[in-house]
Amino acid sequence: MLAIAIIVVISISFGLMGRLSAEEVSISHPLSALTEAEISTAVSVVKKEKTLSEMAVFPLIALQELDKEEVLNFTPAKAFNRQVFLVIYERSQNKTFEGVVDLTSKILNSWKEIPSVQPALVNSEYELATQVVKADPQWQAAMQRRGISDFERVKISWWAPGILSEQEEKTGNRLCRGLSYYMGDAYGNPKRERWNYYGSPVEGVVATVNLNTGKIASIVDRGKTPFSQENWNYDVKSLGKLLSSPKLLKIFQPHGKTFKINDNQISWQGWNFRYLMHPRSGLILYQVTHKDGENLRPVLYRASLSEMVVPYGDPEPNWSFRNAFDVGEYNLGLLANKMELGKEIPENGVLLDTIFADERGEPYQMPGVIGVYERDHGMLWKHYEYNTQRNDVRRNRELVITMTVAIDNYDYSLNWIFHQDGTLEVQNELTGIILVQGVTDEKKSQENSYGELIAKNIIGVNHQHFFNYRLDLDVDGKANSVMEMNVNALPMDEKNPLGNAMVMIEKSLGKETTAVRDLDMKHSREWMIVSADKKNAVGAAPGYMLMPEANSMFFPVEGSKIRERAKFATHHVWVTKYKPSELYAGGDYPNQTQPGEGLPKYIADDESLLGEDIVLWYTMGVTHIPRSEDWPVMPVHRVGFKLVPRGFFSRNPAINLPE
Ligand SMILES: [Cu+2]
């Protein structure tokens, strides 16, 4: 029996490897996206080399990036290696392994067990947990106490467990927690079916499942607030009268698009970069350069969303565990949605596909998850000259590369925006359905100060959204330093008799531990990454500055568990010396993580940042105090930042843009 099994595995793996050679030809760059054949080969090599159980899953399969130096020195004539990084989780043994497969030699280059960590949740676990909970008498009784006897009408939404109890921490089991929502009193009847079930949380009930054993870990039922009986569907049938629609607005480019896409490389208006859709981080940019005259000048090597955290602000035990690390706990990239022209992106855009791997290691194509488009955005620059009545003005065109992602109730659109003035912008859009709490008529909002009553029997709970971006800037090369810029008002004295003097004080942040910084509106504080070995036309160091926009402080207080787990979100700016293994602000495995992983560890050796290859990490946050207008689907809220050239170009780089 065993011999037959082995023969089958080998023959499958040879079959898949056979497919690789044909496709290998089309891989033109070390940062080209993984192909289906490459993924299959990597998985078959792991399966051949290691005895995996039937329960083994692959929470993450991604391109293992080659050494930065090798990528930077790559020329089309050079041969290069392709490698795949795999995370393997043995659920029954509660063990996590990392492997790297070399695709050329078809060898498992490295294999190690990572003790005491939990990789991101995978789809089959949601299904397993739902079955386990729905069959559980305690959960059934909790539903029956609320008058629900048909359990098919309950939707269970699964969360990483967040904050653990002492007991849960001790056992180290892999857990997930389920929130129940009532899907309506006439499920199956299309007229009355409540498909927007998020407005009817079965409040007070949290089911925790041990995924290692496939058994209930705990069912907590704290009271029995009746769920909302309202129907919050938002289709035409439910809404009744619709608003009048605006007149047709067409966006078209009769002469074609200004950008060019070649493999995964895009060029537009002087910009050149590569993109990859990463199963964990989503859209990553690589090797971003800007053409200045005849020179292609490097700006950044790699830019990615490194982690998110969404802490909820209600101390009630069924709420206080909730704080989603959407990148590392749920693999944000894999949750990317298929978009449509004229909907998520304008009709003049282009939709691109990506290849992912599912938890069994099977590759699949995800169509239309990357959007690229040009858009008009007001004026780029203008001057009207009174004396001559000369009017010079240029329209502002932007290039946007985007993805959208639905993470259970919430939706995000994550945008990289290239500007003609040399600015690279990140702008994220928050939308979707807020997480609500059921409340009785009597209790209403007076007794609950942790949220706002946004609709009948529904409280929108206060929460925050934090995004951390890892920005490996290489401004005119790798040798960079980081400067902090503070604007100071000078006191009134004989040199400043009218008290109007303001000066910008620039100071260098020389070491990792001194480069943990916060915004300061009193000093219009900003930061700049400058070249350590190049000079611009006026003798200063060319730089790119981080221009923050709206931001928030992290509200959970000192000593709180979430503060320790999400340390990266407690400061806006961190700077580290480049290390290829330091990719995630909340650590490699934020699910059920120990305190202090990620950035606090990365800076612990307090390395020098002077004239080094450095990485800027920026955390931006939104404090969301819900309002009735956020319901039932929240209008888009935008948050972002810009990387703006400062002394990088010798003049406005778009001054010579034709009219
Ligand atoms: Cu929110």
XYZ file of C-alpha atoms and ligand atoms in Angstrom:
660
model
C 0.000 0.000 0.000
C 2.805 2.356 0.956
C 4.794 1.547 -2.191
C 1.819 2.316 -4.399
C 1.293 5.628 -2.666
C 4.903 6.632 -3.220
C 4.784 5.720 -6.891
C 1.696 7.858 -7.354
C 3.307 10.848 -5.680
C 6.461 10.549 -7.774
C 4.580 10.188 -11.020
C 2.468 13.251 -10.225
C 5.523 15.267 -9.357
C 7.346 14.245 -12.537
C 4.279 15.124 -14.527
C 4.196 18.578 -13.046
C 7.912 19.108 -13.417
C 7.572 18.194 -17.047
C 5.245 21.144 -17.502
C 7.721 23.549 -15.986
C 10.322 23.615 -18.724
C 7.922 24.981 -21.330
C 6.895 27.848 -19.093
C 10.321 28.510 -17.673
C 11.208 30.175 -20.927
C 8.731 32.990 -20.348
C 10.205 33.973 -16.976
C 12.319 36.939 -17.904
C 13.252 38.468 -14.568
C 14.036 37.321 -11.004
C 10.964 39.271 -9.832
C 8.566 37.857 -12.434
C 5.461 36.362 -10.841
C 5.441 32.669 -9.960
C 3.784 30.504 -12.589
C 1.348 27.680 -11.922
C 4.029 25.214 -12.996
C 6.576 26.686 -10.600
C 4.138 26.393 -7.699
C 3.294 22.807 -8.601
C 6.964 21.907 -8.843
C 7.741 23.471 -5.466
C 4.878 21.634 -3.798
C 5.808 18.322 -5.377
C 9.437 18.729 -4.256
C 8.278 19.320 -0.667
C 5.920 16.347 -0.827
C 8.684 14.174 -2.212
C 11.273 15.193 0.357
C 9.028 15.296 3.423
C 6.334 12.999 4.639
C 3.376 15.259 5.089
C 0.213 14.072 6.749
C -3.203 14.236 5.114
C -3.971 17.169 7.421
C -0.999 19.248 6.234
C -1.875 22.572 4.639
C 0.083 25.280 2.842
C -1.021 28.606 4.383
C 1.488 30.505 2.248
C 3.302 29.861 -1.026
C 5.180 32.824 -2.495
C 8.174 33.776 -4.551
C 11.361 33.609 -2.486
C 13.027 36.820 -3.567
C 16.625 36.534 -4.628
C 19.326 38.505 -2.903
C 18.757 42.237 -3.461
C 22.233 42.703 -4.918
C 21.623 39.941 -7.443
C 18.317 41.497 -8.512
C 19.855 44.969 -8.822
C 22.715 43.620 -10.934
C 20.465 41.525 -13.134
C 20.781 41.896 -16.879
C 18.734 39.932 -19.430
C 21.810 37.959 -20.445
C 22.354 36.653 -16.909
C 21.040 33.318 -15.694
C 19.186 33.456 -12.407
C 17.707 31.139 -9.846
C 14.048 30.833 -9.042
C 13.004 29.843 -5.549
C 9.718 29.327 -3.787
C 9.000 29.999 -0.111
C 6.418 27.717 1.502
C 4.805 27.638 4.923
C 3.489 24.208 5.853
C 1.232 23.633 8.812
C 0.647 20.172 10.280
C -2.669 20.722 11.989
C -2.886 17.459 13.911
C 0.643 17.932 15.313
C 0.292 21.725 15.714
C 3.617 22.256 13.961
C 4.687 24.930 11.489
C 7.478 24.479 8.962
C 9.131 26.799 6.472
C 10.693 25.467 3.310
C 12.512 26.982 0.348
C 12.560 25.050 -2.918
C 15.079 25.757 -5.628
C 13.213 25.356 -8.902
C 16.264 24.922 -11.111
C 17.749 22.016 -9.176
C 14.334 20.911 -7.856
C 15.822 20.598 -4.393
C 14.405 21.519 -1.020
C 17.072 24.091 -0.115
C 15.992 24.665 3.427
C 13.480 23.209 5.823
C 12.962 24.220 9.404
C 10.352 23.937 12.068
C 9.286 27.298 13.529
C 8.310 26.493 17.108
C 5.268 27.920 18.898
C 3.799 29.929 16.039
C 0.488 29.888 14.185
C 0.362 30.717 10.482
C -2.612 32.501 8.928
C -6.013 30.805 8.983
C -6.979 28.791 5.898
C -10.388 28.244 4.280
C -10.944 24.645 5.325
C -10.580 25.696 8.942
C -13.596 27.998 8.636
C -15.627 25.120 7.239
C -14.408 22.686 9.876
C -15.088 25.149 12.703
C -18.599 25.893 11.412
C -19.481 22.187 11.345
C -18.093 21.662 14.829
C -19.961 24.593 16.329
C -23.285 23.952 14.654
C -23.266 20.406 16.005
C -22.464 21.514 19.538
C -25.328 21.227 22.069
C -24.147 24.244 24.097
C -24.116 26.501 21.044
C -27.446 25.069 19.891
C -28.914 25.807 23.322
C -27.607 29.383 23.151
C -29.366 29.823 19.804
C -32.567 28.208 21.093
C -32.608 30.566 24.064
C -32.908 33.315 21.459
C -35.686 31.550 19.586
C -33.495 30.220 16.776
C -34.202 26.584 16.083
C -33.115 26.389 12.459
C -29.335 26.580 12.684
C -29.063 26.826 8.905
C -30.240 30.406 9.383
C -27.138 31.264 11.362
C -23.952 32.451 9.691
C -20.789 32.029 11.704
C -18.008 34.492 10.978
C -14.541 33.271 11.960
C -11.803 35.311 13.570
C -8.243 34.614 14.592
C -8.508 34.341 18.389
C -6.841 37.694 19.135
C -6.193 38.111 22.841
C -5.938 34.699 24.519
C -6.888 33.657 28.023
C -4.080 32.392 30.269
C -5.299 28.851 29.781
C -5.403 29.240 26.003
C -1.909 30.678 26.007
C -0.587 27.784 28.077
C -1.903 25.039 25.817
C -0.681 26.702 22.623
C -3.486 25.146 20.617
C -4.504 26.637 17.306
C -7.768 28.455 17.875
C -10.380 30.460 16.080
C -13.388 32.288 17.413
C -16.801 32.400 15.793
C -19.384 35.178 15.925
C -22.944 34.180 15.057
C -25.305 36.229 12.879
C -28.964 35.559 12.223
C -29.786 35.394 8.530
C -33.506 36.027 8.782
C -36.746 34.410 9.762
C -37.483 33.104 6.325
C -34.188 31.818 5.107
C -34.628 30.346 1.677
C -37.502 32.635 0.851
C -35.910 35.111 -1.554
C -38.467 37.783 -0.706
C -37.592 37.916 2.946
C -34.138 36.426 3.120
C -31.758 38.627 5.057
C -28.543 38.257 3.158
C -27.009 41.284 4.891
C -26.843 39.435 8.173
C -24.218 41.728 9.732
C -27.033 43.846 11.183
C -28.299 40.911 13.236
C -25.420 39.771 15.436
C -26.391 37.109 17.948
C -24.856 39.179 20.719
C -23.175 37.573 23.695
C -22.229 34.260 22.069
C -18.644 33.493 21.144
C -17.587 29.987 20.118
C -13.915 29.067 20.268
C -12.744 26.017 18.352
C -9.556 24.058 18.847
C -8.474 23.459 15.257
C -5.902 20.858 16.244
C -8.464 18.505 17.706
C -11.457 19.730 15.725
C -13.348 20.156 19.020
C -15.035 23.007 20.845
C -12.617 24.815 23.146
C -15.284 26.991 24.756
C -18.756 28.405 24.219
C -19.412 31.642 26.052
C -22.931 32.973 26.337
C -23.146 36.281 28.137
C -26.783 37.249 28.267
C -29.335 37.197 25.540
C -29.790 40.523 23.872
C -32.370 39.978 21.153
C -30.901 40.348 17.684
C -32.172 43.124 15.462
C -35.311 42.223 13.535
C -34.711 44.868 10.900
C -33.856 43.904 7.374
C -30.696 45.737 6.327
C -30.475 44.390 2.780
C -29.474 47.124 0.370
C -30.691 45.835 -2.979
C -33.332 47.652 -5.019
C -36.066 45.399 -3.695
C -35.253 46.248 -0.086
C -34.500 49.934 -0.538
C -37.601 50.780 -2.534
C -37.249 54.146 -4.201
C -33.836 54.884 -5.654
C -32.146 58.264 -6.070
C -31.993 59.755 -9.539
C -28.763 58.781 -11.239
C -26.301 61.349 -12.596
C -25.959 61.789 -16.373
C -23.572 59.562 -18.265
C -19.881 60.394 -17.825
C -17.564 58.618 -20.244
C -13.844 58.201 -19.686
C -12.010 57.112 -22.782
C -8.541 57.411 -24.258
C -8.956 57.395 -28.058
C -5.180 57.292 -28.608
C -4.567 54.438 -26.190
C -3.033 54.280 -22.752
C 0.069 56.192 -21.690
C 1.452 53.309 -19.642
C 3.226 50.247 -20.959
C 3.147 46.844 -19.302
C 5.846 44.331 -20.099
C 5.763 41.136 -18.005
C 5.187 42.655 -14.554
C 7.019 45.867 -15.339
C 5.135 49.119 -15.873
C 6.452 52.386 -17.265
C 4.586 55.687 -17.300
C 5.586 59.356 -17.450
C 9.170 58.768 -16.356
C 8.296 56.170 -13.742
C 9.345 52.550 -14.057
C 8.548 49.743 -11.603
C 7.613 46.110 -11.160
C 4.621 44.795 -9.268
C 3.754 41.451 -7.702
C 0.587 40.321 -6.004
C 1.767 38.693 -2.786
C -0.583 36.220 -1.090
C 0.047 37.878 2.266
C 0.866 41.565 1.643
C -1.129 42.174 -1.526
C 0.345 44.437 -4.208
C 4.080 44.956 -3.766
C 6.104 47.455 -5.806
C 9.721 46.756 -6.718
C 12.574 48.682 -8.276
C 10.785 51.990 -8.586
C 12.887 54.397 -10.640
C 12.300 57.812 -12.139
C 13.792 59.029 -15.390
C 15.641 62.300 -14.943
C 17.000 63.441 -18.310
C 18.682 60.307 -19.596
C 19.298 58.833 -16.124
C 17.116 56.162 -14.528
C 17.386 57.122 -10.885
C 16.402 54.625 -8.172
C 13.821 55.779 -5.632
C 12.836 52.620 -3.837
C 13.615 48.945 -4.059
C 10.523 47.437 -2.485
C 7.334 48.858 -0.978
C 4.630 46.802 0.680
C 1.846 46.810 3.202
C 3.557 44.930 6.013
C 0.765 44.575 8.579
C -2.555 45.903 9.774
C -4.264 45.859 13.120
C -7.863 46.789 13.901
C -8.374 46.954 17.675
C -11.958 47.266 18.976
C -12.620 49.475 21.971
C -15.260 47.648 24.047
C -13.952 46.012 27.255
C -16.793 43.458 27.322
C -15.044 40.025 27.259
C -16.821 38.959 24.075
C -15.439 42.044 22.351
C -12.063 42.765 23.922
C -10.300 39.886 22.144
C -11.112 41.434 18.750
C -8.168 43.021 16.969
C -7.649 41.741 13.452
C -4.114 41.581 12.014
C -5.539 41.431 8.511
C -2.261 40.853 6.700
C -0.612 38.156 8.804
C -3.635 36.451 10.349
C -5.800 36.253 7.225
C -3.418 36.572 4.239
C -4.868 39.792 2.868
C -3.473 39.164 -0.639
C -5.379 35.896 -1.044
C -8.603 37.737 -0.173
C -8.245 40.094 -3.158
C -11.485 40.564 -5.107
C -12.021 40.278 -8.820
C -12.732 43.819 -10.014
C -14.737 45.166 -12.943
C -14.052 47.991 -15.338
C -16.387 50.892 -14.687
C -16.887 49.741 -11.097
C -13.851 49.433 -8.832
C -11.685 51.050 -11.499
C -12.668 53.323 -14.397
C -13.556 51.952 -17.807
C -10.229 53.103 -19.315
C -8.288 50.794 -16.989
C -6.693 47.391 -17.411
C -7.392 44.399 -15.205
C -4.616 41.911 -14.578
C -4.637 38.378 -13.219
C -2.442 36.704 -10.679
C -1.534 33.149 -9.731
C -2.090 32.014 -6.173
C -1.847 28.656 -4.458
C -4.605 27.220 -2.316
C -4.014 25.507 1.008
C -3.508 22.133 -0.679
C -0.705 23.662 -2.711
C -2.754 23.704 -5.920
C -2.083 26.765 -8.078
C -5.026 28.720 -9.452
C -5.531 31.841 -11.429
C -7.318 34.815 -9.867
C -8.630 36.997 -12.685
C -8.911 40.773 -12.482
C -7.431 41.301 -9.015
C -4.972 43.984 -10.084
C -6.198 47.211 -11.651
C -4.054 49.743 -13.507
C -5.487 52.983 -14.817
C -4.824 56.628 -15.567
C -7.038 59.285 -14.141
C -7.407 63.026 -14.317
C -6.999 64.784 -10.993
C -7.427 68.511 -11.333
C -4.487 70.790 -11.934
C -0.849 69.833 -11.937
C 0.446 73.421 -11.914
C -0.712 76.864 -13.048
C 0.254 80.492 -13.175
C -1.816 83.375 -14.495
C 0.315 86.418 -15.156
C -1.609 89.656 -14.669
C 0.794 91.898 -16.581
C 0.854 89.853 -19.745
C -2.400 88.011 -19.178
C -0.456 84.862 -19.920
C -2.084 81.761 -18.480
C -0.025 78.558 -18.190
C -1.683 75.490 -16.796
C -1.201 71.747 -17.009
C -3.694 69.027 -16.159
C -2.678 66.507 -13.554
C -2.656 62.880 -14.668
C -2.151 60.046 -12.205
C -1.327 56.384 -12.638
C -3.051 54.145 -10.126
C -2.280 50.494 -9.453
C -4.851 49.045 -7.127
C -6.414 46.038 -5.463
C -9.572 45.630 -3.424
C -10.061 43.170 -0.644
C -13.028 42.046 1.416
C -12.038 40.825 4.857
C -15.300 39.429 6.149
C -17.487 42.496 6.837
C -14.931 45.179 5.956
C -13.668 46.153 2.489
C -10.489 47.987 1.595
C -9.104 49.336 -1.621
C -5.329 49.697 -1.499
C -3.865 52.109 -4.028
C -0.368 53.032 -5.159
C -0.571 56.335 -7.044
C 2.190 57.711 -9.266
C 2.274 61.447 -9.945
C 3.947 63.467 -12.689
C 5.674 65.664 -10.101
C 7.776 62.740 -8.862
C 5.475 61.907 -5.935
C 4.488 58.353 -5.054
C 1.349 58.187 -2.971
C -0.386 55.508 -0.941
C -4.104 55.962 -0.566
C -6.305 53.394 1.080
C -10.056 53.402 0.971
C -12.052 51.953 3.858
C -15.568 50.789 3.102
C -17.811 47.759 3.595
C -19.887 46.975 6.645
C -18.835 48.036 10.108
C -18.805 45.498 12.907
C -21.863 46.095 15.041
C -23.162 45.113 18.433
C -26.736 44.177 19.178
C -28.365 46.201 21.952
C -31.808 46.207 23.539
C -34.161 49.175 23.359
C -33.800 49.797 27.108
C -30.026 49.724 27.176
C -29.524 51.937 24.173
C -26.386 53.977 24.041
C -26.462 55.617 27.477
C -25.067 52.515 29.105
C -22.601 51.811 26.362
C -20.047 54.500 25.873
C -17.832 52.282 23.736
C -19.740 52.930 20.551
C -22.554 54.866 18.918
C -26.142 53.890 18.379
C -26.258 53.986 14.590
C -29.586 52.268 13.926
C -32.369 50.622 15.893
C -30.828 48.034 18.245
C -27.434 48.424 16.612
C -24.304 49.964 18.065
C -21.253 50.659 15.945
C -18.356 49.881 18.292
C -15.437 52.343 18.438
C -12.330 50.952 16.800
C -9.152 51.884 14.965
C -7.544 50.733 11.715
C -3.749 50.798 11.512
C -1.701 50.105 8.390
C 2.049 49.689 8.477
C 4.007 50.165 5.261
C 7.507 48.811 4.784
C 9.320 51.185 2.432
C 12.764 50.062 1.339
C 13.807 53.367 -0.175
C 17.033 53.468 -2.172
C 17.287 57.159 -2.993
C 19.926 57.380 -5.739
C 21.344 54.074 -4.536
C 21.515 52.053 -1.360
C 23.681 54.361 0.781
C 21.026 56.458 2.523
C 20.443 58.277 5.816
C 17.265 59.451 7.499
C 16.617 63.035 8.593
C 13.848 64.406 10.763
C 12.572 67.857 9.916
C 10.985 70.010 12.619
C 9.765 73.525 11.983
C 10.336 75.809 14.939
C 9.031 79.268 15.717
C 11.814 81.470 17.058
C 11.331 83.613 20.142
C 10.993 87.357 19.744
C 14.352 89.055 20.195
C 16.486 91.681 18.480
C 17.006 89.356 15.482
C 13.306 88.539 15.345
C 11.627 91.743 16.557
C 8.206 90.957 15.044
C 8.230 87.309 16.156
C 7.519 85.963 12.671
C 10.666 83.879 12.216
C 10.300 80.194 11.472
C 13.132 77.807 10.807
C 13.350 74.208 9.760
C 15.724 72.220 11.920
C 17.024 69.077 10.308
C 18.528 66.372 12.428
C 19.823 62.994 11.491
C 18.359 59.889 13.158
C 21.516 57.886 13.542
C 20.426 54.656 15.186
C 17.479 52.296 15.066
C 16.288 52.942 18.615
C 16.448 56.728 18.235
C 14.475 56.552 14.967
C 11.200 55.466 16.618
C 9.208 58.644 16.142
C 5.746 60.194 16.181
C 3.988 62.918 14.279
C 4.076 66.345 15.859
C 1.752 68.949 14.447
C 3.341 71.700 16.544
C 6.520 71.266 14.535
C 5.017 70.164 11.181
C 7.279 67.164 11.616
C 8.296 65.202 8.521
C 11.041 62.786 7.626
C 13.374 62.465 4.697
C 15.505 59.670 3.304
C 18.566 61.199 1.679
C 21.415 59.887 -0.387
C 24.604 59.619 1.645
C 26.963 59.808 -1.308
C 25.321 61.998 -3.976
C 24.831 65.756 -4.185
C 22.250 67.733 -6.099
C 22.836 70.885 -8.174
C 22.953 73.114 -5.087
C 25.221 70.827 -3.114
C 22.583 69.204 -0.897
C 21.735 65.521 -0.593
C 18.902 64.447 -2.908
C 16.046 63.028 -0.905
C 12.529 61.700 -0.742
C 10.422 62.773 2.168
C 7.606 61.065 3.945
C 4.677 63.448 3.926
C 2.096 62.131 6.398
C -1.582 62.899 6.149
C -4.259 62.284 8.777
C -3.105 59.832 11.437
C -4.009 58.559 14.895
C -2.403 57.532 18.132
C -2.919 53.956 19.298
C -5.572 54.127 22.027
C -5.203 50.860 24.009
C -3.172 51.865 27.039
C 0.312 50.965 28.285
C 0.286 47.474 29.718
C -2.582 46.270 27.514
C -1.929 42.998 25.727
C -2.866 44.362 22.333
C -0.342 47.171 22.732
C 2.402 44.613 23.294
C 1.308 42.494 20.330
C 0.887 45.446 17.981
C 3.883 47.497 19.101
C 4.412 48.636 15.514
C 1.168 50.617 15.712
C 2.218 52.535 18.825
C 4.598 54.787 16.852
C 4.250 56.341 13.423
C 7.806 56.019 12.167
C 10.419 53.329 12.553
C 13.639 53.012 10.564
C 15.736 49.865 10.342
C 18.895 48.823 8.614
C 17.922 46.646 5.646
C 17.660 42.928 6.358
C 15.898 40.755 3.808
C 14.251 38.616 6.487
C 12.664 41.619 8.249
C 9.435 41.978 6.302
C 6.545 42.211 8.728
C 6.032 44.948 11.319
C 4.017 42.612 13.568
C 6.354 39.646 13.093
C 6.259 36.685 10.733
C 3.411 34.986 12.614
C 1.129 37.549 14.296
C -1.628 34.963 14.817
C -1.508 34.013 18.534
C 1.834 35.772 18.702
C 4.034 36.511 21.675
C 4.544 40.182 22.617
C 7.310 42.201 21.010
C 7.604 40.460 17.636
C 8.430 42.394 14.476
C 9.712 45.957 14.720
C 10.698 45.903 18.438
C 12.911 42.892 17.644
C 14.220 44.396 14.422
C 15.553 47.466 16.264
C 16.840 45.586 19.324
C 20.400 45.453 17.947
C 20.261 49.259 17.500
C 22.209 49.330 14.273
C 23.530 52.490 12.665
C 21.403 54.166 10.015
C 24.066 56.516 8.706
C 24.929 55.958 5.067
C 23.358 52.494 5.163
C 20.769 50.613 3.170
C 17.782 51.576 5.315
C 14.078 50.761 5.471
C 11.409 53.246 6.515
C 8.314 51.834 8.235
C 5.301 54.098 8.434
C 2.197 53.404 10.515
C -0.975 55.307 9.730
C -4.191 54.962 11.630
C -7.842 55.880 11.446
C -9.894 56.230 14.616
C -13.377 55.179 13.672
C -16.225 56.402 15.858
C -19.146 55.091 13.799
C -22.040 57.277 12.658
C -25.453 56.426 11.293
C -24.285 57.337 7.792
C -21.814 54.432 7.958
C -24.795 52.095 7.851
C -25.632 49.752 6.193
C -22.562 50.099 3.956
C -20.002 52.689 4.845
C -19.131 55.413 2.310
C -15.428 55.303 1.421
C -13.082 56.902 3.939
C -9.595 57.666 2.606
C -6.290 57.591 4.417
C -2.785 57.773 3.003
C 0.637 59.339 2.802
C 3.051 60.555 0.148
C 6.681 60.044 -0.703
C 7.660 63.402 -2.175
C 10.963 64.298 -3.866
C 12.954 66.890 -1.932
C 16.117 68.136 -3.591
C 15.915 65.080 -5.841
C 15.071 67.038 -8.991
C 16.635 70.388 -9.762
C 13.265 71.947 -10.598
C 9.605 71.011 -10.897
C 9.992 67.747 -12.838
C 6.739 68.425 -14.673
C 7.539 72.017 -15.722
C 8.332 70.857 -19.245
C 5.228 68.751 -19.655
C 3.633 69.699 -22.982
C 0.286 71.454 -22.847
Cu -13.748 51.298 10.736
